[in-house]
Amino acid sequence: PTPPSTNQRRMVVVRAEAINPEIRKNEDKVVDSVIVSELSKPLTAYCRCWRSGTFPLCDGGHVKHNKATGDNVGPLLLKKQ
Amino acid sequence: PTPPSTNQRRMVVVRAEAINPEIRKNEDKVVDSVIVSELSKPLTAYCRCWRSGTFPLCDGGHVKHNKATGDNVGPLLLKKQ
Ligand code: FES
Ligand code: FES
């Protein structure tokens, strides 16, 4: 018999459910554009958890989401160099 | 009595569940970095639905996710100008 896997840190079940609870639900599809030459800061974090109060920017809300659900999502970092 | 709202297009219930089913679940937090000066194409789409087979890039998988769940998520587009 196969021993239980030990290199899987957690088991999270994700069902076929929406992942965006409330951001711009009046839009068919929430797409944002960044003109990278217009970035003002050396580092800008963009949200991929759909929990940010400053969406499309990351406000750190992924931390609470990950803690509440066992998830492991985080932002996309745009770096000027 | 208040009439039912008519400007809400859909009602989607999102519970406190993980949104990333399988991408890099061995990592505590999935963060990706883009050095924007190294972008080769005029337009590059980055995934925010956690369903892409080419994550962190978007492969269009959000379309299937949105259809299956009633969600409205889409990518972040990085534009060189
Ligand atoms: S708040 Fe969503 S990724 Fe940080
Ligand atoms: S495949 Fe995830 S946003 Fe397009």
Short mmCIF file of N, CA and C and ligand atoms in Angstrom, two decimals:
data_model
loop_
_atom_site.label_atom_id
_atom_site.label_comp_id
_atom_site.label_asym_id
_atom_site.label_seq_id
_atom_site.Cartn_x
_atom_site.Cartn_y
_atom_site.Cartn_z
N PRO A 1 0.84 -1.20 0.00
CA PRO A 1 0.00 0.00 0.00
C PRO A 1 0.87 1.26 0.00
N THR A 2 0.35 2.28 -0.63
CA THR A 2 1.09 3.54 -0.72
C THR A 2 0.99 4.29 0.60
N PRO A 3 2.10 4.73 1.14
CA PRO A 3 2.02 5.50 2.38
C PRO A 3 1.39 6.86 2.11
N PRO A 4 0.83 7.47 3.14
CA PRO A 4 0.25 8.80 2.94
C PRO A 4 1.32 9.80 2.52
N SER A 5 0.94 10.70 1.64
CA SER A 5 1.87 11.73 1.18
C SER A 5 2.25 12.65 2.33
N THR A 6 3.51 12.98 2.40
CA THR A 6 3.94 13.89 3.47
C THR A 6 4.39 15.25 2.95
N ASN A 7 4.52 15.36 1.63
CA ASN A 7 4.99 16.65 1.13
C ASN A 7 3.86 17.59 0.74
N GLN A 8 2.63 17.21 1.02
CA GLN A 8 1.52 18.13 0.76
C GLN A 8 1.16 18.81 2.07
N ARG A 9 1.31 20.09 2.14
CA ARG A 9 1.24 20.82 3.39
C ARG A 9 -0.19 20.97 3.89
N ARG A 10 -1.13 21.03 2.96
CA ARG A 10 -2.52 21.22 3.36
C ARG A 10 -3.42 20.62 2.31
N MET A 11 -4.65 20.36 2.71
CA MET A 11 -5.65 19.89 1.75
C MET A 11 -6.77 20.93 1.75
N VAL A 12 -6.97 21.55 0.61
CA VAL A 12 -8.00 22.56 0.49
C VAL A 12 -8.92 22.16 -0.65
N VAL A 13 -10.18 22.09 -0.37
CA VAL A 13 -11.15 21.74 -1.40
C VAL A 13 -11.75 23.03 -1.96
N VAL A 14 -11.65 23.19 -3.25
CA VAL A 14 -12.23 24.36 -3.90
C VAL A 14 -13.32 23.87 -4.84
N ARG A 15 -14.55 24.30 -4.58
CA ARG A 15 -15.64 23.88 -5.44
C ARG A 15 -15.82 24.88 -6.58
N ALA A 16 -16.70 24.54 -7.48
CA ALA A 16 -16.95 25.43 -8.62
C ALA A 16 -17.80 26.60 -8.16
N GLU A 17 -17.13 27.56 -7.54
CA GLU A 17 -17.84 28.73 -7.05
C GLU A 17 -17.13 29.99 -7.50
N ALA A 18 -17.89 31.06 -7.49
CA ALA A 18 -17.32 32.35 -7.83
C ALA A 18 -16.22 32.71 -6.84
N ILE A 19 -15.21 33.41 -7.30
CA ILE A 19 -14.13 33.83 -6.41
C ILE A 19 -14.16 35.32 -6.12
N ASN A 20 -14.96 36.05 -6.85
CA ASN A 20 -15.08 37.49 -6.61
C ASN A 20 -16.41 37.79 -5.93
N PRO A 21 -16.38 38.13 -4.63
CA PRO A 21 -17.66 38.33 -3.93
C PRO A 21 -18.35 39.64 -4.29
N GLU A 22 -17.60 40.71 -4.56
CA GLU A 22 -18.30 41.98 -4.67
C GLU A 22 -17.65 43.05 -5.53
N ILE A 23 -16.54 42.76 -6.14
CA ILE A 23 -15.88 43.81 -6.92
C ILE A 23 -16.53 43.97 -8.29
N ARG A 24 -17.08 45.16 -8.53
CA ARG A 24 -17.61 45.54 -9.86
C ARG A 24 -18.49 44.46 -10.47
N LYS A 25 -19.46 43.98 -9.67
CA LYS A 25 -20.32 42.90 -10.15
C LYS A 25 -21.28 43.37 -11.24
N ASN A 26 -21.30 44.66 -11.51
CA ASN A 26 -22.10 45.15 -12.64
C ASN A 26 -21.39 44.94 -13.98
N GLU A 27 -20.12 44.54 -13.93
CA GLU A 27 -19.38 44.30 -15.17
C GLU A 27 -19.40 42.82 -15.53
N ASP A 28 -19.53 42.53 -16.81
CA ASP A 28 -19.52 41.12 -17.25
C ASP A 28 -18.19 40.45 -16.92
N LYS A 29 -17.10 41.19 -17.10
CA LYS A 29 -15.78 40.65 -16.83
C LYS A 29 -14.89 41.79 -16.36
N VAL A 30 -14.29 41.63 -15.22
CA VAL A 30 -13.45 42.67 -14.63
C VAL A 30 -12.03 42.53 -15.16
N VAL A 31 -11.69 43.39 -16.09
CA VAL A 31 -10.35 43.42 -16.69
C VAL A 31 -9.76 44.80 -16.41
N ASP A 32 -8.52 44.84 -15.99
CA ASP A 32 -7.85 46.12 -15.74
C ASP A 32 -6.59 46.18 -16.58
N SER A 33 -6.21 47.40 -16.94
CA SER A 33 -5.01 47.60 -17.76
C SER A 33 -4.03 48.49 -17.02
N VAL A 34 -2.76 48.14 -17.14
CA VAL A 34 -1.69 48.96 -16.59
C VAL A 34 -0.75 49.33 -17.73
N ILE A 35 -0.58 50.61 -17.96
CA ILE A 35 0.43 51.07 -18.91
C ILE A 35 1.72 51.17 -18.11
N VAL A 36 2.61 50.23 -18.35
CA VAL A 36 3.72 50.04 -17.43
C VAL A 36 4.66 51.25 -17.40
N SER A 37 4.72 51.99 -18.49
CA SER A 37 5.58 53.19 -18.51
C SER A 37 5.05 54.27 -17.57
N GLU A 38 3.81 54.15 -17.15
CA GLU A 38 3.22 55.15 -16.26
C GLU A 38 3.29 54.77 -14.79
N LEU A 39 3.88 53.63 -14.49
CA LEU A 39 4.04 53.26 -13.08
C LEU A 39 4.94 54.28 -12.40
N SER A 40 4.50 54.75 -11.24
CA SER A 40 5.27 55.81 -10.58
C SER A 40 6.24 55.28 -9.55
N LYS A 41 5.92 54.15 -8.96
CA LYS A 41 6.75 53.64 -7.87
C LYS A 41 7.64 52.48 -8.36
N PRO A 42 8.75 52.23 -7.65
CA PRO A 42 9.62 51.10 -8.03
C PRO A 42 8.90 49.75 -7.96
N LEU A 43 7.95 49.64 -7.03
CA LEU A 43 7.23 48.38 -6.83
C LEU A 43 5.76 48.67 -6.60
N THR A 44 4.90 48.00 -7.37
CA THR A 44 3.45 48.14 -7.18
C THR A 44 2.83 46.76 -7.15
N ALA A 45 2.02 46.49 -6.12
CA ALA A 45 1.40 45.18 -5.97
C ALA A 45 -0.04 45.22 -6.47
N TYR A 46 -0.38 44.27 -7.35
CA TYR A 46 -1.73 44.17 -7.89
C TYR A 46 -2.43 42.92 -7.32
N CYS A 47 -3.67 43.10 -6.95
CA CYS A 47 -4.46 42.07 -6.26
C CYS A 47 -4.85 40.93 -7.20
N ARG A 48 -4.73 39.71 -6.67
CA ARG A 48 -5.24 38.53 -7.36
C ARG A 48 -6.19 37.73 -6.47
N CYS A 49 -6.57 38.30 -5.32
CA CYS A 49 -7.44 37.56 -4.39
C CYS A 49 -8.88 38.07 -4.38
N TRP A 50 -9.12 39.20 -5.02
CA TRP A 50 -10.46 39.76 -5.11
C TRP A 50 -11.02 40.15 -3.76
N ARG A 51 -10.14 40.48 -2.83
CA ARG A 51 -10.57 40.90 -1.49
C ARG A 51 -10.03 42.28 -1.14
N SER A 52 -9.38 42.94 -2.07
CA SER A 52 -8.76 44.23 -1.76
C SER A 52 -9.77 45.37 -1.78
N GLY A 53 -9.66 46.23 -0.80
CA GLY A 53 -10.48 47.44 -0.80
C GLY A 53 -9.98 48.49 -1.77
N THR A 54 -8.82 48.28 -2.36
CA THR A 54 -8.25 49.22 -3.33
C THR A 54 -8.02 48.54 -4.69
N PHE A 55 -8.81 47.51 -4.96
CA PHE A 55 -8.69 46.77 -6.22
C PHE A 55 -8.69 47.74 -7.41
N PRO A 56 -7.83 47.59 -8.42
CA PRO A 56 -7.00 46.42 -8.71
C PRO A 56 -5.68 46.35 -7.92
N LEU A 57 -5.43 47.33 -7.07
CA LEU A 57 -4.22 47.26 -6.25
C LEU A 57 -4.43 46.31 -5.08
N CYS A 58 -3.37 45.76 -4.58
CA CYS A 58 -3.37 44.92 -3.37
C CYS A 58 -3.29 45.81 -2.14
N ASP A 59 -4.15 45.53 -1.18
CA ASP A 59 -4.09 46.26 0.09
C ASP A 59 -3.72 45.33 1.25
N GLY A 60 -3.24 44.16 0.95
CA GLY A 60 -2.88 43.19 1.98
C GLY A 60 -4.03 42.30 2.42
N GLY A 61 -5.19 42.48 1.83
CA GLY A 61 -6.36 41.70 2.21
C GLY A 61 -6.22 40.20 1.97
N HIS A 62 -5.28 39.81 1.13
CA HIS A 62 -5.04 38.38 0.91
C HIS A 62 -4.62 37.67 2.19
N VAL A 63 -4.01 38.39 3.13
CA VAL A 63 -3.55 37.77 4.39
C VAL A 63 -4.75 37.23 5.18
N LYS A 64 -5.76 38.07 5.31
CA LYS A 64 -6.98 37.65 6.04
C LYS A 64 -7.68 36.50 5.30
N HIS A 65 -7.77 36.62 3.99
CA HIS A 65 -8.40 35.55 3.20
C HIS A 65 -7.65 34.23 3.37
N ASN A 66 -6.34 34.27 3.27
CA ASN A 66 -5.56 33.03 3.39
C ASN A 66 -5.73 32.41 4.77
N LYS A 67 -5.73 33.26 5.79
CA LYS A 67 -5.86 32.75 7.16
C LYS A 67 -7.25 32.13 7.37
N ALA A 68 -8.27 32.77 6.82
CA ALA A 68 -9.64 32.29 7.02
C ALA A 68 -9.94 31.00 6.28
N THR A 69 -9.27 30.79 5.17
CA THR A 69 -9.65 29.68 4.28
C THR A 69 -8.57 28.62 4.10
N GLY A 70 -7.35 28.89 4.55
CA GLY A 70 -6.27 27.97 4.27
C GLY A 70 -5.69 28.12 2.87
N ASP A 71 -6.06 29.17 2.21
CA ASP A 71 -5.60 29.41 0.84
C ASP A 71 -4.16 29.95 0.85
N ASN A 72 -3.59 30.11 -0.33
CA ASN A 72 -2.20 30.59 -0.43
C ASN A 72 -2.02 31.59 -1.57
N VAL A 73 -3.00 32.47 -1.74
CA VAL A 73 -2.91 33.42 -2.85
C VAL A 73 -2.19 34.70 -2.44
N GLY A 74 -1.63 35.35 -3.43
CA GLY A 74 -0.92 36.60 -3.20
C GLY A 74 -0.89 37.43 -4.48
N PRO A 75 -0.31 38.62 -4.37
CA PRO A 75 -0.40 39.59 -5.46
C PRO A 75 0.61 39.35 -6.58
N LEU A 76 0.43 40.10 -7.65
CA LEU A 76 1.41 40.21 -8.72
C LEU A 76 2.17 41.51 -8.50
N LEU A 77 3.48 41.40 -8.42
CA LEU A 77 4.32 42.58 -8.16
C LEU A 77 4.87 43.11 -9.48
N LEU A 78 4.64 44.38 -9.73
CA LEU A 78 5.23 45.03 -10.91
C LEU A 78 6.42 45.85 -10.46
N LYS A 79 7.57 45.55 -11.07
CA LYS A 79 8.81 46.21 -10.68
C LYS A 79 9.36 47.02 -11.85
N LYS A 80 9.77 48.24 -11.54
CA LYS A 80 10.26 49.10 -12.61
C LYS A 80 11.65 48.69 -13.07
N GLN A 81 12.39 48.00 -12.24
CA GLN A 81 13.68 47.45 -12.71
C GLN A 81 14.14 46.33 -11.80
N PRO B 1 -42.84 49.35 1.44
CA PRO B 1 -41.81 48.32 1.26
C PRO B 1 -40.89 48.68 0.09
N THR B 2 -39.65 48.30 0.22
CA THR B 2 -38.67 48.59 -0.83
C THR B 2 -38.82 47.59 -1.98
N PRO B 3 -38.93 48.11 -3.19
CA PRO B 3 -39.03 47.18 -4.33
C PRO B 3 -37.71 46.44 -4.52
N PRO B 4 -37.79 45.28 -5.14
CA PRO B 4 -36.54 44.56 -5.38
C PRO B 4 -35.61 45.36 -6.28
N SER B 5 -34.32 45.26 -6.00
CA SER B 5 -33.33 45.96 -6.82
C SER B 5 -33.33 45.41 -8.23
N THR B 6 -33.23 46.30 -9.19
CA THR B 6 -33.19 45.85 -10.58
C THR B 6 -31.84 46.10 -11.24
N ASN B 7 -30.96 46.82 -10.56
CA ASN B 7 -29.68 47.11 -11.22
C ASN B 7 -28.59 46.11 -10.84
N GLN B 8 -28.96 45.08 -10.11
CA GLN B 8 -27.98 44.05 -9.82
C GLN B 8 -28.19 42.91 -10.80
N ARG B 9 -27.19 42.61 -11.59
CA ARG B 9 -27.38 41.72 -12.72
C ARG B 9 -27.45 40.27 -12.30
N ARG B 10 -26.76 39.95 -11.22
CA ARG B 10 -26.76 38.56 -10.79
C ARG B 10 -26.50 38.53 -9.30
N MET B 11 -26.87 37.42 -8.70
CA MET B 11 -26.58 37.23 -7.29
C MET B 11 -25.66 36.03 -7.18
N VAL B 12 -24.47 36.24 -6.68
CA VAL B 12 -23.50 35.17 -6.54
C VAL B 12 -23.07 35.12 -5.08
N VAL B 13 -23.22 33.98 -4.48
CA VAL B 13 -22.82 33.83 -3.09
C VAL B 13 -21.39 33.27 -3.06
N VAL B 14 -20.50 33.97 -2.39
CA VAL B 14 -19.14 33.51 -2.24
C VAL B 14 -18.88 33.26 -0.76
N ARG B 15 -18.60 32.01 -0.43
CA ARG B 15 -18.33 31.68 0.96
C ARG B 15 -16.84 31.84 1.25
N ALA B 16 -16.51 31.69 2.51
CA ALA B 16 -15.10 31.82 2.91
C ALA B 16 -14.36 30.55 2.52
N GLU B 17 -14.01 30.47 1.27
CA GLU B 17 -13.32 29.30 0.76
C GLU B 17 -12.09 29.72 -0.02
N ALA B 18 -11.18 28.80 -0.12
CA ALA B 18 -9.99 29.04 -0.93
C ALA B 18 -10.39 29.31 -2.38
N ILE B 19 -9.63 30.14 -3.05
CA ILE B 19 -9.92 30.44 -4.46
C ILE B 19 -8.90 29.81 -5.41
N ASN B 20 -7.82 29.34 -4.85
CA ASN B 20 -6.79 28.68 -5.66
C ASN B 20 -6.85 27.18 -5.46
N PRO B 21 -7.34 26.42 -6.44
CA PRO B 21 -7.49 24.99 -6.23
C PRO B 21 -6.17 24.22 -6.26
N GLU B 22 -5.22 24.64 -7.10
CA GLU B 22 -4.08 23.74 -7.29
C GLU B 22 -2.77 24.39 -7.68
N ILE B 23 -2.73 25.69 -7.80
CA ILE B 23 -1.48 26.30 -8.26
C ILE B 23 -0.49 26.44 -7.11
N ARG B 24 0.65 25.78 -7.25
CA ARG B 24 1.79 25.92 -6.33
C ARG B 24 1.36 25.86 -4.86
N LYS B 25 0.58 24.81 -4.53
CA LYS B 25 0.06 24.69 -3.16
C LYS B 25 1.16 24.33 -2.16
N ASN B 26 2.36 24.06 -2.64
CA ASN B 26 3.49 23.86 -1.71
C ASN B 26 4.06 25.18 -1.20
N GLU B 27 3.61 26.30 -1.76
CA GLU B 27 4.09 27.61 -1.32
C GLU B 27 3.10 28.22 -0.33
N ASP B 28 3.63 28.88 0.70
CA ASP B 28 2.76 29.54 1.68
C ASP B 28 1.92 30.63 1.02
N LYS B 29 2.56 31.38 0.13
CA LYS B 29 1.85 32.46 -0.56
C LYS B 29 2.42 32.58 -1.96
N VAL B 30 1.55 32.53 -2.94
CA VAL B 30 1.98 32.58 -4.34
C VAL B 30 2.06 34.04 -4.78
N VAL B 31 3.29 34.53 -4.85
CA VAL B 31 3.55 35.90 -5.29
C VAL B 31 4.44 35.81 -6.52
N ASP B 32 4.12 36.58 -7.54
CA ASP B 32 4.95 36.61 -8.74
C ASP B 32 5.39 38.03 -9.01
N SER B 33 6.56 38.16 -9.63
CA SER B 33 7.10 39.47 -9.93
C SER B 33 7.30 39.63 -11.43
N VAL B 34 7.00 40.80 -11.92
CA VAL B 34 7.25 41.14 -13.31
C VAL B 34 8.15 42.36 -13.35
N ILE B 35 9.30 42.22 -13.98
CA ILE B 35 10.14 43.39 -14.23
C ILE B 35 9.65 43.99 -15.54
N VAL B 36 8.97 45.10 -15.42
CA VAL B 36 8.18 45.56 -16.56
C VAL B 36 9.06 45.94 -17.75
N SER B 37 10.30 46.32 -17.50
CA SER B 37 11.20 46.67 -18.61
C SER B 37 11.55 45.44 -19.44
N GLU B 38 11.30 44.26 -18.90
CA GLU B 38 11.63 43.03 -19.61
C GLU B 38 10.45 42.44 -20.38
N LEU B 39 9.30 43.09 -20.31
CA LEU B 39 8.15 42.62 -21.08
C LEU B 39 8.49 42.68 -22.57
N SER B 40 8.23 41.60 -23.28
CA SER B 40 8.64 41.56 -24.69
C SER B 40 7.52 41.97 -25.64
N LYS B 41 6.28 41.74 -25.22
CA LYS B 41 5.17 41.99 -26.13
C LYS B 41 4.46 43.30 -25.76
N PRO B 42 3.76 43.91 -26.71
CA PRO B 42 3.01 45.14 -26.41
C PRO B 42 1.94 44.92 -25.33
N LEU B 43 1.39 43.73 -25.29
CA LEU B 43 0.30 43.43 -24.35
C LEU B 43 0.51 42.04 -23.77
N THR B 44 0.50 41.94 -22.44
CA THR B 44 0.61 40.64 -21.78
C THR B 44 -0.47 40.55 -20.72
N ALA B 45 -1.22 39.46 -20.72
CA ALA B 45 -2.32 39.26 -19.78
C ALA B 45 -1.88 38.35 -18.63
N TYR B 46 -2.09 38.83 -17.42
CA TYR B 46 -1.75 38.05 -16.22
C TYR B 46 -3.02 37.57 -15.54
N CYS B 47 -2.99 36.31 -15.10
CA CYS B 47 -4.16 35.63 -14.54
C CYS B 47 -4.50 36.15 -13.15
N ARG B 48 -5.80 36.34 -12.90
CA ARG B 48 -6.30 36.65 -11.57
C ARG B 48 -7.39 35.66 -11.15
N CYS B 49 -7.58 34.58 -11.92
CA CYS B 49 -8.65 33.63 -11.60
C CYS B 49 -8.13 32.32 -11.03
N TRP B 50 -6.83 32.12 -11.06
CA TRP B 50 -6.21 30.91 -10.50
C TRP B 50 -6.67 29.66 -11.22
N ARG B 51 -7.01 29.78 -12.48
CA ARG B 51 -7.45 28.63 -13.27
C ARG B 51 -6.59 28.46 -14.52
N SER B 52 -5.55 29.26 -14.66
CA SER B 52 -4.76 29.22 -15.88
C SER B 52 -3.77 28.07 -15.86
N GLY B 53 -3.64 27.40 -16.97
CA GLY B 53 -2.61 26.38 -17.12
C GLY B 53 -1.24 26.97 -17.35
N THR B 54 -1.16 28.27 -17.58
CA THR B 54 0.12 28.95 -17.79
C THR B 54 0.36 30.02 -16.75
N PHE B 55 -0.24 29.85 -15.57
CA PHE B 55 -0.10 30.82 -14.49
C PHE B 55 1.38 31.15 -14.24
N PRO B 56 1.80 32.39 -14.05
CA PRO B 56 0.96 33.56 -13.77
C PRO B 56 0.34 34.23 -14.99
N LEU B 57 0.60 33.70 -16.17
CA LEU B 57 -0.04 34.27 -17.36
C LEU B 57 -1.48 33.79 -17.47
N CYS B 58 -2.30 34.56 -18.13
CA CYS B 58 -3.69 34.18 -18.44
C CYS B 58 -3.71 33.34 -19.70
N ASP B 59 -4.44 32.23 -19.65
CA ASP B 59 -4.60 31.41 -20.86
C ASP B 59 -6.05 31.38 -21.32
N GLY B 60 -6.86 32.28 -20.79
CA GLY B 60 -8.27 32.32 -21.17
C GLY B 60 -9.15 31.44 -20.29
N GLY B 61 -8.56 30.75 -19.32
CA GLY B 61 -9.33 29.85 -18.45
C GLY B 61 -10.40 30.54 -17.63
N HIS B 62 -10.30 31.84 -17.47
CA HIS B 62 -11.33 32.58 -16.72
C HIS B 62 -12.69 32.46 -17.41
N VAL B 63 -12.71 32.25 -18.71
CA VAL B 63 -13.99 32.17 -19.43
C VAL B 63 -14.80 30.97 -18.94
N LYS B 64 -14.14 29.82 -18.86
CA LYS B 64 -14.80 28.60 -18.38
C LYS B 64 -15.23 28.77 -16.92
N HIS B 65 -14.34 29.32 -16.10
CA HIS B 65 -14.68 29.56 -14.68
C HIS B 65 -15.91 30.46 -14.55
N ASN B 66 -15.92 31.56 -15.31
CA ASN B 66 -17.04 32.50 -15.19
C ASN B 66 -18.35 31.84 -15.63
N LYS B 67 -18.27 31.05 -16.70
CA LYS B 67 -19.48 30.39 -17.20
C LYS B 67 -19.99 29.36 -16.19
N ALA B 68 -19.07 28.63 -15.56
CA ALA B 68 -19.47 27.56 -14.65
C ALA B 68 -20.04 28.09 -13.34
N THR B 69 -19.61 29.28 -12.94
CA THR B 69 -19.94 29.76 -11.60
C THR B 69 -20.77 31.04 -11.57
N GLY B 70 -20.92 31.71 -12.71
CA GLY B 70 -21.57 33.01 -12.70
C GLY B 70 -20.65 34.13 -12.24
N ASP B 71 -19.40 33.86 -12.17
CA ASP B 71 -18.43 34.87 -11.72
C ASP B 71 -18.12 35.86 -12.86
N ASN B 72 -17.34 36.88 -12.54
CA ASN B 72 -17.01 37.89 -13.57
C ASN B 72 -15.54 38.32 -13.48
N VAL B 73 -14.67 37.35 -13.24
CA VAL B 73 -13.26 37.72 -13.10
C VAL B 73 -12.53 37.71 -14.43
N GLY B 74 -11.46 38.48 -14.48
CA GLY B 74 -10.65 38.56 -15.69
C GLY B 74 -9.24 38.99 -15.36
N PRO B 75 -8.39 39.03 -16.38
CA PRO B 75 -6.96 39.24 -16.16
C PRO B 75 -6.57 40.71 -15.94
N LEU B 76 -5.33 40.87 -15.56
CA LEU B 76 -4.68 42.18 -15.52
C LEU B 76 -3.84 42.29 -16.78
N LEU B 77 -4.09 43.33 -17.55
CA LEU B 77 -3.35 43.50 -18.80
C LEU B 77 -2.19 44.47 -18.59
N LEU B 78 -1.00 44.04 -18.96
CA LEU B 78 0.17 44.93 -18.91
C LEU B 78 0.47 45.40 -20.32
N LYS B 79 0.49 46.73 -20.46
CA LYS B 79 0.70 47.32 -21.78
C LYS B 79 1.99 48.11 -21.81
N LYS B 80 2.75 47.91 -22.87
CA LYS B 80 4.03 48.60 -22.94
C LYS B 80 3.87 50.08 -23.28
N GLN B 81 2.77 50.45 -23.87
CA GLN B 81 2.51 51.90 -24.06
C GLN B 81 1.03 52.13 -24.32
S1 FES C 1 -5.30 42.14 -1.35
FE1 FES C 1 -5.65 40.75 -2.97
S2 FES C 1 -3.67 39.95 -3.42
FE2 FES C 1 -3.34 41.34 -1.81
S1 FES C 2 -6.96 32.41 -17.11
FE1 FES C 2 -7.08 33.39 -15.18
S2 FES C 2 -7.62 35.44 -15.66
FE2 FES C 2 -7.48 34.47 -17.56
#
